[in-house]
Structures are given as structure tokens and as C-alpha cells.
Amino acid sequence: MRIRSLCGIAVCSFVCGCAVLGRQQKDHRIDPEALAKVQRGMSKEEVTNLLGAPQEIIFSNKEHDPLREHAYIFEHVTTVYTGVVFLFMNFGNSDEKRDRVLVFFDESGKVDHVGSSLKAEQASYGFPFGR
Amino acid sequence: MTLAVLSVAGCHIDVVRGRAGNPLPREEYAKLEEKKTTRSEALDRLGAPEKVEWKNGKDYFWYLYRDGIDTGLRFQFPPFRTFFGYQHTFLRMDEAAADTNAIQLVFDENNVLEHKSLRLPDAYEDPNKPAGQWVFSFDTSAEYSFMMLGDGGVRDFEDIFHKGYRVSGTIGFQPAPVVTILGRFGYERHEGASFDAGNQPASVSDLKLYLFEVGMRLTAPLELLWEFSDYEKVRKVFFEDNAATARGLRLYVEGTTGGAFNDEVGAKINGVKVGALYDRGVQFTGSLGAGLEYVWGWGAAHIQISYQTIDPFDEGNSNIDDDADAFQAVLVGGGLTLRF
């Protein structure tokens, strides 16, 4: 009977459990259509009208114009969490992906060029194993 | 049994992985040329960097991919959560590794690449490497029950029934190289035996069981047994191997639970039917198994030993003592698996 009880506990520890799925989003998403409208030569105002306020500003730090705005950074972060809890074995996995856009301005304050990575949608649930 | 002891001792294993960013595109990095590639070309190839600084007219870009693994072993008491919630951890062992892959680019005042550098620690994964694939499998097994344990009522089970066999089919879903979710159906039969029941010759009909179980199997390459202290090896097996391309000799342990439907077991005394020793019914079941499998691609062959327990059968209407304990059996066998 004792052996049976121990075996029962071990079996339950294998097969009983629960899964936890979580999703966390930080800041608003970057609209790809609005991003596509950002063109070289646009003013800062036009850029912020399309993409909203930037999360971060990179300043020039130069001696003669230290506060010249060199680039705007727009960012949206999605993190998804997966947890699989067994009685004696727990697996957890988090995957963080970002939408990130950098808009560089020339010395006259016009858009010089744009760099973007829209990857937030690629955040995926899964086991901690594999890629 | 080891698993049972570990469970009772309050052993908990934690495997937590955290990733941030995307694996770095090594090929695109190789295409960047110092003194030639412009900032806009680099942005077009690599996208927006995770970190940017502008100092003395120079742009500094960092592209980062972080991959961290935290594995831990905890011993807690009480072993399982109670009404009061509190579990005291009296021993915890952790092993953590957090690697950051980085590309750094420096552009001069004319927006031309001045310097580039790349750091790829062990955690680097080629973005072009195929992602781990899920594997489905269908397994057929035949096992011989060479040992029966437990009190069958009038006599022990091993006196009431002959040694038997179990055939089963298992549908497996393998989301990761080490984990397979199992759904199993099986048929088990033990021929009835003749025995003495209170100085009277008695016999019973065959015990026929129809099994339906679900469970989980943990699998790892055999060499992991003696390379368990090699953390890099363990990490590779757990986190980088692809279930679809796993090959060779592998060790596994599995646990399943579910139900067993048993047919009525008729009884005779002095050759005359006296009713049923056990009534037909459905009982809770559990199995623990360990085995070796050889995987060669689309198929696998395995041998295994397993321990099976089935809750007491429903009492029949005969006047023979039929107040049985759980039916337990130890089985050995093997089978073939199709993987797709």
C-alpha cells in the first residue's frame, strides 16, 4: 500500500500541473503605415504628428550646440511569458521583442534617414527549450 | 521509485529561460565594410539598434541579443503546497547563465562606418538555423507481466492469475527534445488460474483490462548520465537540440495515469459457477516506466521496464473473499515507434 501511495504521488507529479500564460506590453505600438510616411526632409513636427512623441531623444553633445536634437527613438516592447508548473518540475520562458524606430535629423533639423525594426509581434509563447 | 522519493523529499526543479531581442544576423554584419558602409546602409541592413549614443560627432550603435538560463534545484518542506501556503526551502542550488550577443558599430562625423565589432558567446544561435520542430509519434508496445503484487482477496493476485501480457498504442507529441506528452490505449490480459479457496478447488476466468492513460515522458541522450556535470552539454541537450533531428541511444523515464475498464471475472468452485469474483468497472491507474530507445530518424525502437498499479477491482457477487487491494504488476517489453 505504501509503495502504491508513493507511486501515485510520483505519477501525479508527472501529469498534474498547470500552465501560465502572460503578456506585457510597454508603450503604444508603432503603426507601420505611419512609419512608411516618414520621408527624408520632413520636419520634427511632421514626424511627431505621424509617430507621436518619442520615448527618447539623442542630443548632439557637441560643444557648440549640445542640445541639438540628433535623433528620436520610438519604441514598443512586447514580452510574453509561459510557465508550465508540475508538482516537482517547473518550466518558465519569457520572450521580449521590440518595435524600434530611430529617426535621424541633420543639422537643419530635417529627417536625414530612418532605421526601423518592427519585431514586437514575433514574441512567442513556448517551452524554454530549443530556439 | 527514485522519482517518488524525490517528490516526497520536496525536490523541485526549476528551468527558466529569458530572451530579449532577436538573434544577430551574422551574414549582414559580415557585409558591413569599414571606411565604406554608410550609417543609412547599416540601418537598412540591420534595422534599428537597441542602444544608441552620439559622442563628439560620432554615432555608436549596439545591437544586442540576450539569452539567459536559470536552472535550480530546491528542497522544500512540506513537499507540496498546503492550506497554510508556506513552504520552507531548506536547500536551494542555482546555476544561471546570461549571455549577451553584441554588434557594435561606430560611425564618423561623415556617417561612414569607422569601426565594427562582434561578440558571439556560446549562447549564439544562427538566425538561419531551422527552428526546433515538433514531432508526433505513434508507438506500439508489447510487454510481458512477469511479476504481480497485491492481495487479490481470496489469495494474492499471483496465485489467482497467470503472468500476462499488455499490448498498447501510444500517441506522442514532442514539443521539445526532452519532453513528450503521451496518450495511450492498451489491452492487458492475465489468464485465470486454479487455486485452493478454503480447501476447495477454485478457478477464475481471465482478467481482461482496457487501459486509457495520459502522461509525460522525459528523454535525454544516454551519454548525459556521465556528462551531467558538464553544464554546457546539459544546456545543449535541453535548449538547443532539435526534437526532429535527435538521433542515437536515449534514456527515458515516463509516468502515465488514467483509467482501466475491467471485464467481469467469473469464479468457479468445484467446477460450478458461483458468480463473479470481481465485477466489471472502471478503476484509476498509474504507471511509471524507464527504458532505452534508439532513434534513427523516422522511427525508433525501445525496450522498457514499467510498474503498474490499478485501484482495487469492484467486488463481485460470489461468496469468495473478493476484498482486494490494488492490482500491481511489473512489466518488461519493447516496441517500435513511427515519428513524423
Coordinates of C-alpha atoms in Angstrom, one line a residue:
Chain A
M1 CA 0.0 0.0 0.0
R2 CA 2.9 2.3 0.9
I3 CA 4.6 1.6 -2.4
R4 CA 1.3 2.3 -4.2
S5 CA 0.9 5.6 -2.5
L6 CA 4.5 6.7 -3.3
C7 CA 4.0 5.6 -6.9
G8 CA 0.7 7.5 -7.1
I9 CA 2.4 10.7 -5.9
A10 CA 5.1 10.3 -8.4
V11 CA 2.7 9.7 -11.2
C12 CA 0.7 12.8 -10.2
S13 CA 3.9 14.8 -10.1
F14 CA 4.4 14.0 -13.7
V15 CA 1.0 14.7 -15.0
C16 CA -0.7 17.2 -12.7
G17 CA 0.1 20.8 -13.1
C18 CA -1.0 24.0 -14.8
A19 CA 0.1 26.4 -17.5
V20 CA 0.5 30.1 -17.0
L21 CA 0.5 32.5 -20.0
G22 CA 1.2 36.2 -19.7
R23 CA 1.6 39.1 -22.0
Q24 CA 3.0 42.5 -21.1
Q25 CA 3.1 45.5 -23.5
K26 CA 5.0 48.7 -22.9
D27 CA 4.1 51.9 -24.7
H28 CA 1.9 52.2 -27.8
R29 CA 2.5 50.1 -30.9
I30 CA 4.3 51.7 -33.9
D31 CA 2.0 51.9 -36.9
P32 CA 3.8 50.5 -40.0
E33 CA 1.7 52.7 -42.3
A34 CA 2.5 55.9 -40.4
L35 CA 6.2 54.8 -40.3
A36 CA 6.2 54.4 -44.1
K37 CA 5.1 58.0 -44.5
V38 CA 8.2 59.3 -42.7
Q39 CA 10.3 60.7 -45.5
R40 CA 13.7 62.3 -45.8
G41 CA 13.5 66.1 -45.4
M42 CA 10.5 66.1 -43.1
S43 CA 10.4 68.3 -40.0
K44 CA 10.4 67.1 -36.4
E45 CA 6.8 68.3 -36.1
E46 CA 5.7 66.2 -39.1
V47 CA 7.5 63.2 -37.7
T48 CA 5.8 63.5 -34.3
N49 CA 2.5 64.1 -35.9
L50 CA 2.8 60.7 -37.6
L51 CA 4.5 58.7 -34.8
G52 CA 3.7 60.5 -31.7
A53 CA 6.1 61.7 -29.0
P54 CA 9.4 59.9 -29.0
Q55 CA 10.4 57.8 -25.9
E56 CA 14.0 59.1 -26.1
I57 CA 15.9 61.9 -27.7
I58 CA 19.6 61.7 -28.6
F59 CA 21.3 65.1 -28.3
S60 CA 24.3 66.2 -30.2
N61 CA 26.6 66.7 -27.2
K62 CA 28.7 68.9 -29.3
E63 CA 30.4 71.8 -27.7
H64 CA 28.8 74.5 -29.9
D65 CA 25.3 73.1 -29.9
P66 CA 25.0 70.5 -27.1
L67 CA 21.2 70.4 -27.1
R68 CA 20.6 69.9 -30.8
E69 CA 18.3 67.0 -31.3
H70 CA 20.2 64.4 -33.3
A71 CA 17.7 61.5 -33.3
Y72 CA 14.3 60.5 -32.0
I73 CA 13.8 57.0 -30.7
F74 CA 10.3 55.4 -30.8
E75 CA 9.9 52.1 -29.0
H76 CA 7.2 49.5 -28.2
V77 CA 8.1 46.4 -26.2
T78 CA 6.1 43.2 -26.0
T79 CA 7.1 40.4 -23.6
V80 CA 5.3 37.1 -23.4
Y81 CA 5.6 34.7 -20.5
T82 CA 5.0 31.0 -20.5
G83 CA 5.0 28.9 -17.3
V84 CA 4.3 25.2 -17.0
V85 CA 4.1 24.0 -13.4
F86 CA 4.2 20.4 -12.4
L87 CA 4.3 19.3 -8.8
F88 CA 8.1 19.0 -8.7
M89 CA 9.2 20.4 -12.1
N90 CA 8.6 24.0 -13.3
F91 CA 9.4 25.4 -16.7
G92 CA 9.4 29.1 -17.4
N93 CA 10.1 31.1 -20.5
S94 CA 10.0 34.7 -21.4
D95 CA 10.5 36.3 -24.9
E96 CA 10.9 40.0 -25.3
K97 CA 10.7 41.6 -28.7
R98 CA 10.6 45.2 -29.7
D99 CA 9.3 47.6 -32.3
R100 CA 12.1 50.2 -32.5
V101 CA 12.4 53.2 -34.8
L102 CA 15.3 55.7 -35.0
V103 CA 14.8 58.9 -36.9
F104 CA 18.0 60.9 -37.5
F105 CA 17.9 64.6 -38.2
D106 CA 20.5 66.7 -40.0
E107 CA 21.9 69.9 -38.7
S108 CA 18.9 71.9 -40.1
G109 CA 16.5 69.7 -38.1
K110 CA 15.2 67.8 -41.1
V111 CA 14.9 64.0 -41.3
D112 CA 18.2 62.6 -42.6
H113 CA 17.2 58.9 -42.5
V114 CA 15.2 56.3 -40.7
G115 CA 16.1 52.9 -39.2
S116 CA 13.4 50.6 -38.0
S117 CA 12.9 47.1 -36.7
L118 CA 9.3 46.0 -36.1
K119 CA 9.6 42.7 -34.3
A120 CA 7.2 43.0 -31.3
E121 CA 4.7 40.7 -33.0
Q122 CA 7.3 38.0 -33.2
A123 CA 7.3 37.5 -29.4
S124 CA 6.1 33.9 -28.9
Y125 CA 4.9 31.6 -26.2
G126 CA 6.8 28.3 -25.7
F127 CA 8.8 26.0 -23.6
P128 CA 12.3 27.1 -22.6
F129 CA 13.8 24.5 -24.9
G130 CA 15.0 25.0 -28.4
R131 CA 15.3 28.3 -30.3
Chain B
M1 CA 10.9 4.9 -7.3
T2 CA 13.6 7.4 -7.4
L3 CA 11.1 9.9 -8.7
A4 CA 8.7 9.0 -5.9
V5 CA 11.4 9.6 -3.3
L6 CA 12.4 12.9 -4.9
S7 CA 8.8 14.0 -4.8
V8 CA 8.3 13.1 -1.2
A9 CA 11.5 14.8 -0.2
G10 CA 10.1 18.0 -1.6
C11 CA 12.5 18.3 -4.5
H12 CA 11.6 20.9 -7.1
I13 CA 13.4 21.5 -10.4
D14 CA 13.1 24.9 -12.0
V15 CA 14.1 25.7 -15.5
V16 CA 13.6 29.3 -16.5
R17 CA 14.8 31.0 -19.7
G18 CA 14.6 34.6 -20.7
R19 CA 15.4 36.0 -24.1
A20 CA 15.3 39.6 -25.3
G21 CA 15.8 40.8 -28.8
N22 CA 16.5 38.9 -32.0
P23 CA 19.5 36.6 -32.8
L24 CA 22.1 38.8 -34.5
P25 CA 22.3 38.5 -38.3
R26 CA 25.9 37.4 -38.7
E27 CA 25.8 37.4 -42.5
E28 CA 24.6 41.0 -42.6
Y29 CA 27.4 42.0 -40.2
A30 CA 30.0 40.5 -42.5
K31 CA 28.7 42.6 -45.4
L32 CA 29.5 45.9 -43.5
E33 CA 32.7 47.4 -44.6
E34 CA 34.8 49.9 -42.6
K35 CA 35.5 53.2 -44.3
K36 CA 32.8 52.4 -46.9
T37 CA 29.4 51.5 -45.5
T38 CA 27.3 54.5 -44.5
R39 CA 25.0 54.8 -41.5
S40 CA 21.9 54.6 -43.6
E41 CA 23.1 51.4 -45.3
A42 CA 23.8 49.9 -41.9
L43 CA 20.4 50.8 -40.7
D44 CA 18.8 49.3 -43.8
R45 CA 20.7 46.0 -43.3
L46 CA 20.4 45.6 -39.5
G47 CA 17.4 47.7 -38.6
A48 CA 17.2 50.0 -35.5
P49 CA 19.9 49.2 -32.8
E50 CA 18.9 48.5 -29.2
K51 CA 21.2 51.2 -27.9
V52 CA 22.5 54.5 -29.5
E53 CA 24.9 57.1 -28.3
W54 CA 26.3 60.2 -30.0
K55 CA 29.6 61.5 -28.7
N56 CA 31.9 64.1 -30.3
G57 CA 30.0 63.8 -33.5
K58 CA 30.3 60.0 -33.7
D59 CA 27.4 57.6 -33.7
Y60 CA 27.7 54.5 -31.5
F61 CA 25.3 51.7 -32.3
W62 CA 24.8 48.5 -30.3
Y63 CA 22.7 45.6 -31.5
L64 CA 22.0 43.2 -28.6
Y65 CA 20.5 39.8 -28.1
R66 CA 20.3 38.5 -24.6
D67 CA 19.7 34.8 -23.7
G68 CA 19.6 33.8 -20.1
I69 CA 19.0 30.4 -18.5
D70 CA 18.4 29.8 -14.8
T71 CA 18.2 26.3 -13.6
G72 CA 17.6 25.5 -9.9
L73 CA 17.1 22.6 -7.5
R74 CA 15.0 23.3 -4.3
F75 CA 14.3 21.1 -1.4
Q76 CA 11.2 22.2 0.5
F77 CA 9.1 21.1 3.3
P78 CA 6.3 20.3 3.3
P79 CA 6.8 18.8 -0.2
F80 CA 3.5 20.2 -1.6
R81 CA 1.6 23.4 -1.0
T82 CA -0.7 23.2 1.9
F83 CA -3.7 25.2 3.1
F84 CA -1.3 27.5 5.0
G85 CA 0.7 28.1 1.9
Y86 CA 4.1 28.3 3.5
Q87 CA 6.9 26.0 2.3
H88 CA 10.2 26.3 3.9
T89 CA 13.2 26.0 1.5
F90 CA 16.0 24.3 3.3
L91 CA 18.3 23.9 0.3
R92 CA 18.5 25.7 -3.0
M93 CA 21.1 25.3 -5.7
D94 CA 21.1 27.5 -8.7
E95 CA 23.0 27.6 -11.9
A96 CA 22.5 30.7 -14.1
A97 CA 24.0 31.8 -17.3
A98 CA 23.2 35.0 -19.1
D99 CA 24.9 35.7 -22.4
T100 CA 24.7 38.8 -24.5
N101 CA 25.5 38.8 -28.2
A102 CA 26.5 42.2 -29.4
I103 CA 27.3 44.1 -32.6
Q104 CA 28.9 47.5 -32.1
L105 CA 29.2 50.0 -34.9
V106 CA 30.9 53.4 -34.8
F107 CA 30.2 56.0 -37.5
D108 CA 32.4 59.0 -38.0
E109 CA 31.2 62.6 -38.5
N110 CA 30.5 61.9 -42.2
N111 CA 28.2 59.0 -41.2
V112 CA 30.7 56.4 -42.6
L113 CA 31.5 53.2 -40.7
E114 CA 34.7 53.8 -38.8
H115 CA 34.8 50.6 -36.7
K116 CA 32.8 47.4 -36.2
S117 CA 33.0 44.6 -33.7
L118 CA 31.0 41.5 -33.0
R119 CA 30.8 39.4 -29.8
L120 CA 29.1 36.0 -30.0
P121 CA 29.3 34.0 -26.8
D122 CA 28.3 30.3 -26.5
A123 CA 24.6 31.2 -26.5
Y124 CA 24.8 32.5 -30.1
E125 CA 22.3 30.9 -32.3
D126 CA 22.4 31.2 -36.1
P127 CA 19.2 33.0 -37.1
N128 CA 19.2 30.8 -40.2
K129 CA 19.3 27.6 -38.3
P130 CA 15.9 25.9 -38.6
A131 CA 13.7 26.3 -35.6
G132 CA 13.1 23.3 -33.4
Q133 CA 10.4 21.2 -34.8
W134 CA 7.6 19.4 -33.1
V135 CA 7.5 15.7 -33.5
F136 CA 4.4 13.5 -33.5
S137 CA 4.8 9.8 -33.0
F138 CA 2.9 6.6 -32.8
D139 CA 4.3 3.8 -30.7
T140 CA 3.3 0.2 -30.4
S141 CA 4.5 -1.9 -27.5
A142 CA 4.2 -5.4 -26.2
E143 CA 5.1 -6.2 -22.6
Y144 CA 5.2 -9.3 -20.5
S145 CA 4.0 -9.0 -16.9
F146 CA 6.5 -11.2 -15.1
M147 CA 5.5 -10.1 -11.6
M148 CA 2.2 -9.4 -9.9
L149 CA 1.9 -7.9 -6.5
G150 CA -1.0 -7.3 -4.1
D151 CA -3.8 -9.1 -2.3
G152 CA -6.5 -10.3 -4.6
G153 CA -8.9 -11.1 -1.8
V154 CA -9.1 -14.9 -1.6
R155 CA -5.4 -15.2 -2.5
D156 CA -2.7 -13.0 -3.8
F157 CA -3.0 -11.9 -7.4
E158 CA -0.1 -14.0 -8.5
D159 CA -2.0 -17.1 -7.2
I160 CA -5.3 -16.1 -8.8
F161 CA -3.9 -15.2 -12.3
H162 CA -1.1 -16.4 -14.5
K163 CA 1.5 -14.0 -15.7
G164 CA 0.1 -12.0 -18.6
Y165 CA 0.8 -9.5 -21.3
R166 CA -0.1 -6.0 -22.3
V167 CA -0.2 -4.5 -25.8
S168 CA -0.6 -0.8 -26.2
G169 CA -0.5 2.0 -28.7
T170 CA 0.7 5.4 -27.7
I171 CA 0.3 8.7 -29.5
G172 CA 3.1 11.1 -28.6
F173 CA 3.5 14.8 -29.1
Q174 CA 7.1 16.0 -28.6
P175 CA 7.3 19.8 -28.3
A176 CA 10.9 19.7 -27.2
P177 CA 13.7 17.2 -27.4
V178 CA 13.3 16.2 -23.8
V179 CA 9.6 16.2 -23.3
T180 CA 6.9 14.0 -24.9
I181 CA 3.2 14.3 -24.0
L182 CA 1.6 10.8 -24.2
G183 CA -1.9 9.5 -24.8
R184 CA -2.0 5.7 -24.5
F185 CA -4.6 3.0 -25.0
G186 CA -3.9 -0.7 -24.3
Y187 CA -5.2 -4.1 -23.7
E188 CA -3.9 -6.4 -20.9
R189 CA -4.8 -10.0 -20.2
H190 CA -4.0 -12.4 -17.4
E191 CA -5.2 -16.0 -17.7
G192 CA -7.2 -17.2 -14.8
A193 CA -5.6 -19.9 -12.6
S194 CA -6.8 -22.7 -10.3
F195 CA -6.2 -22.4 -6.6
D196 CA -7.5 -23.5 -3.3
A197 CA -10.2 -21.4 -1.7
G198 CA -10.8 -22.7 1.8
N199 CA -9.8 -26.3 1.0
Q200 CA -12.0 -26.3 -2.1
P201 CA -10.6 -26.2 -5.6
A202 CA -11.5 -22.9 -7.3
S203 CA -10.8 -21.2 -10.6
V204 CA -11.4 -17.9 -12.1
S205 CA -11.9 -16.6 -15.7
D206 CA -9.3 -14.4 -17.4
L207 CA -8.6 -10.8 -16.2
K208 CA -9.1 -8.5 -19.2
L209 CA -8.2 -4.9 -18.9
Y210 CA -8.8 -2.0 -21.3
L211 CA -6.5 0.9 -20.5
F212 CA -6.7 4.6 -21.3
E213 CA -3.9 6.8 -19.9
V214 CA -2.2 10.1 -20.5
G215 CA 1.2 11.2 -19.2
M216 CA 4.6 12.5 -19.9
R217 CA 8.0 11.2 -20.9
L218 CA 11.3 12.8 -20.3
T219 CA 14.1 11.8 -22.7
A220 CA 17.8 12.5 -22.8
P221 CA 20.8 11.1 -24.6
L222 CA 22.4 8.2 -22.7
E223 CA 25.8 9.9 -22.5
L224 CA 24.2 12.6 -20.4
L225 CA 24.3 10.2 -17.5
W226 CA 28.1 10.5 -17.2
E227 CA 28.3 14.1 -18.6
F228 CA 25.7 15.5 -16.2
S229 CA 28.3 17.7 -14.6
D230 CA 29.1 19.3 -17.9
Y231 CA 26.8 22.3 -17.8
E232 CA 27.4 23.3 -21.5
K233 CA 26.4 19.7 -22.5
V234 CA 23.3 19.8 -20.4
R235 CA 22.3 23.1 -21.8
K236 CA 22.8 22.0 -25.3
V237 CA 20.6 18.9 -24.8
F238 CA 17.9 20.9 -23.0
F239 CA 17.8 24.1 -25.0
E240 CA 19.5 23.7 -28.4
D241 CA 18.8 20.2 -29.7
N242 CA 16.1 19.7 -32.2
A243 CA 13.5 17.0 -31.4
A244 CA 13.2 16.3 -35.1
T245 CA 16.9 15.6 -35.6
A246 CA 17.6 13.8 -32.3
R247 CA 19.3 10.5 -33.0
G248 CA 21.0 7.7 -31.2
L249 CA 20.6 5.9 -28.0
R250 CA 18.4 7.8 -25.5
L251 CA 17.3 7.1 -22.0
Y252 CA 13.8 7.9 -20.8
V253 CA 11.5 7.9 -17.8
E254 CA 7.8 8.2 -18.1
G255 CA 4.7 8.4 -16.0
T256 CA 1.1 7.9 -17.1
T257 CA -2.2 7.9 -15.3
G258 CA -5.8 7.3 -16.3
G259 CA -8.4 4.5 -16.1
A260 CA -8.8 0.8 -16.7
F261 CA -12.0 -0.9 -17.6
N262 CA -12.1 -4.5 -16.4
D263 CA -14.4 -7.2 -17.6
E264 CA -16.2 -9.3 -15.0
V265 CA -14.0 -12.1 -13.6
G266 CA -16.1 -15.2 -13.1
A267 CA -15.4 -17.7 -10.4
K268 CA -16.0 -21.5 -10.0
I269 CA -15.8 -23.7 -7.0
N270 CA -15.5 -27.4 -7.6
G271 CA -16.2 -26.6 -11.3
V272 CA -19.5 -24.9 -10.6
K273 CA -20.1 -21.2 -11.3
V274 CA -20.6 -19.2 -8.2
G275 CA -20.8 -15.7 -9.6
A276 CA -18.2 -13.1 -10.1
L277 CA -15.0 -12.6 -8.1
Y278 CA -14.7 -9.0 -9.5
D279 CA -17.5 -7.1 -11.0
R280 CA -16.9 -5.1 -14.2
G281 CA -15.9 -1.5 -13.6
V282 CA -13.5 1.4 -14.2
Q283 CA -10.6 2.0 -11.9
F284 CA -7.9 4.6 -11.5
T285 CA -4.5 3.6 -12.9
G286 CA -0.9 4.8 -12.8
S287 CA 2.3 3.6 -14.4
L288 CA 5.9 4.5 -14.1
G289 CA 8.4 3.3 -16.6
A290 CA 12.0 3.6 -17.7
G291 CA 13.7 2.5 -20.8
L292 CA 16.2 2.8 -23.6
E293 CA 15.3 3.9 -27.1
Y294 CA 17.3 4.0 -30.3
V295 CA 16.2 6.8 -32.7
W296 CA 17.2 6.6 -36.3
G297 CA 15.1 9.3 -37.9
W298 CA 11.5 8.4 -38.9
G299 CA 11.5 5.6 -36.4
A300 CA 12.7 4.3 -33.1
A301 CA 12.9 1.1 -31.2
H302 CA 12.7 0.8 -27.4
I303 CA 12.9 -1.6 -24.5
Q304 CA 11.4 -0.7 -21.1
I305 CA 10.5 -1.8 -17.7
S306 CA 7.4 -0.4 -16.0
Y307 CA 5.5 -0.6 -12.8
Q308 CA 1.7 -0.5 -13.0
T309 CA -0.9 0.0 -10.3
I310 CA -4.7 -0.3 -10.6
D311 CA -7.1 0.6 -7.9
P312 CA -9.0 -2.3 -6.2
F313 CA -11.5 -4.0 -8.5
D314 CA -15.2 -3.8 -7.6
E315 CA -16.3 -6.7 -5.5
G316 CA -18.4 -9.4 -7.3
N317 CA -21.4 -11.3 -6.2
S318 CA -19.7 -14.6 -5.3
N319 CA -19.2 -15.8 -1.7
I320 CA -15.5 -16.0 -2.2
D321 CA -13.4 -13.3 -0.4
D322 CA -13.1 -10.6 -3.0
D323 CA -12.0 -7.7 -0.9
A324 CA -8.9 -7.0 -3.0
D325 CA -6.1 -4.4 -2.7
A326 CA -4.7 -2.6 -5.6
F327 CA -3.5 -4.7 -8.5
Q328 CA 0.2 -4.1 -9.2
A329 CA 2.4 -5.5 -11.9
V330 CA 5.9 -5.2 -13.2
L331 CA 6.3 -5.5 -16.9
V332 CA 9.1 -5.7 -19.4
G333 CA 8.9 -5.3 -23.1
G334 CA 9.6 -3.3 -26.1
G335 CA 8.2 -1.8 -29.2
L336 CA 8.6 0.3 -32.3
T337 CA 7.8 4.0 -32.9
L338 CA 6.9 5.9 -36.0
R339 CA 7.9 9.5 -36.0
F340 CA 6.5 12.2 -38.3

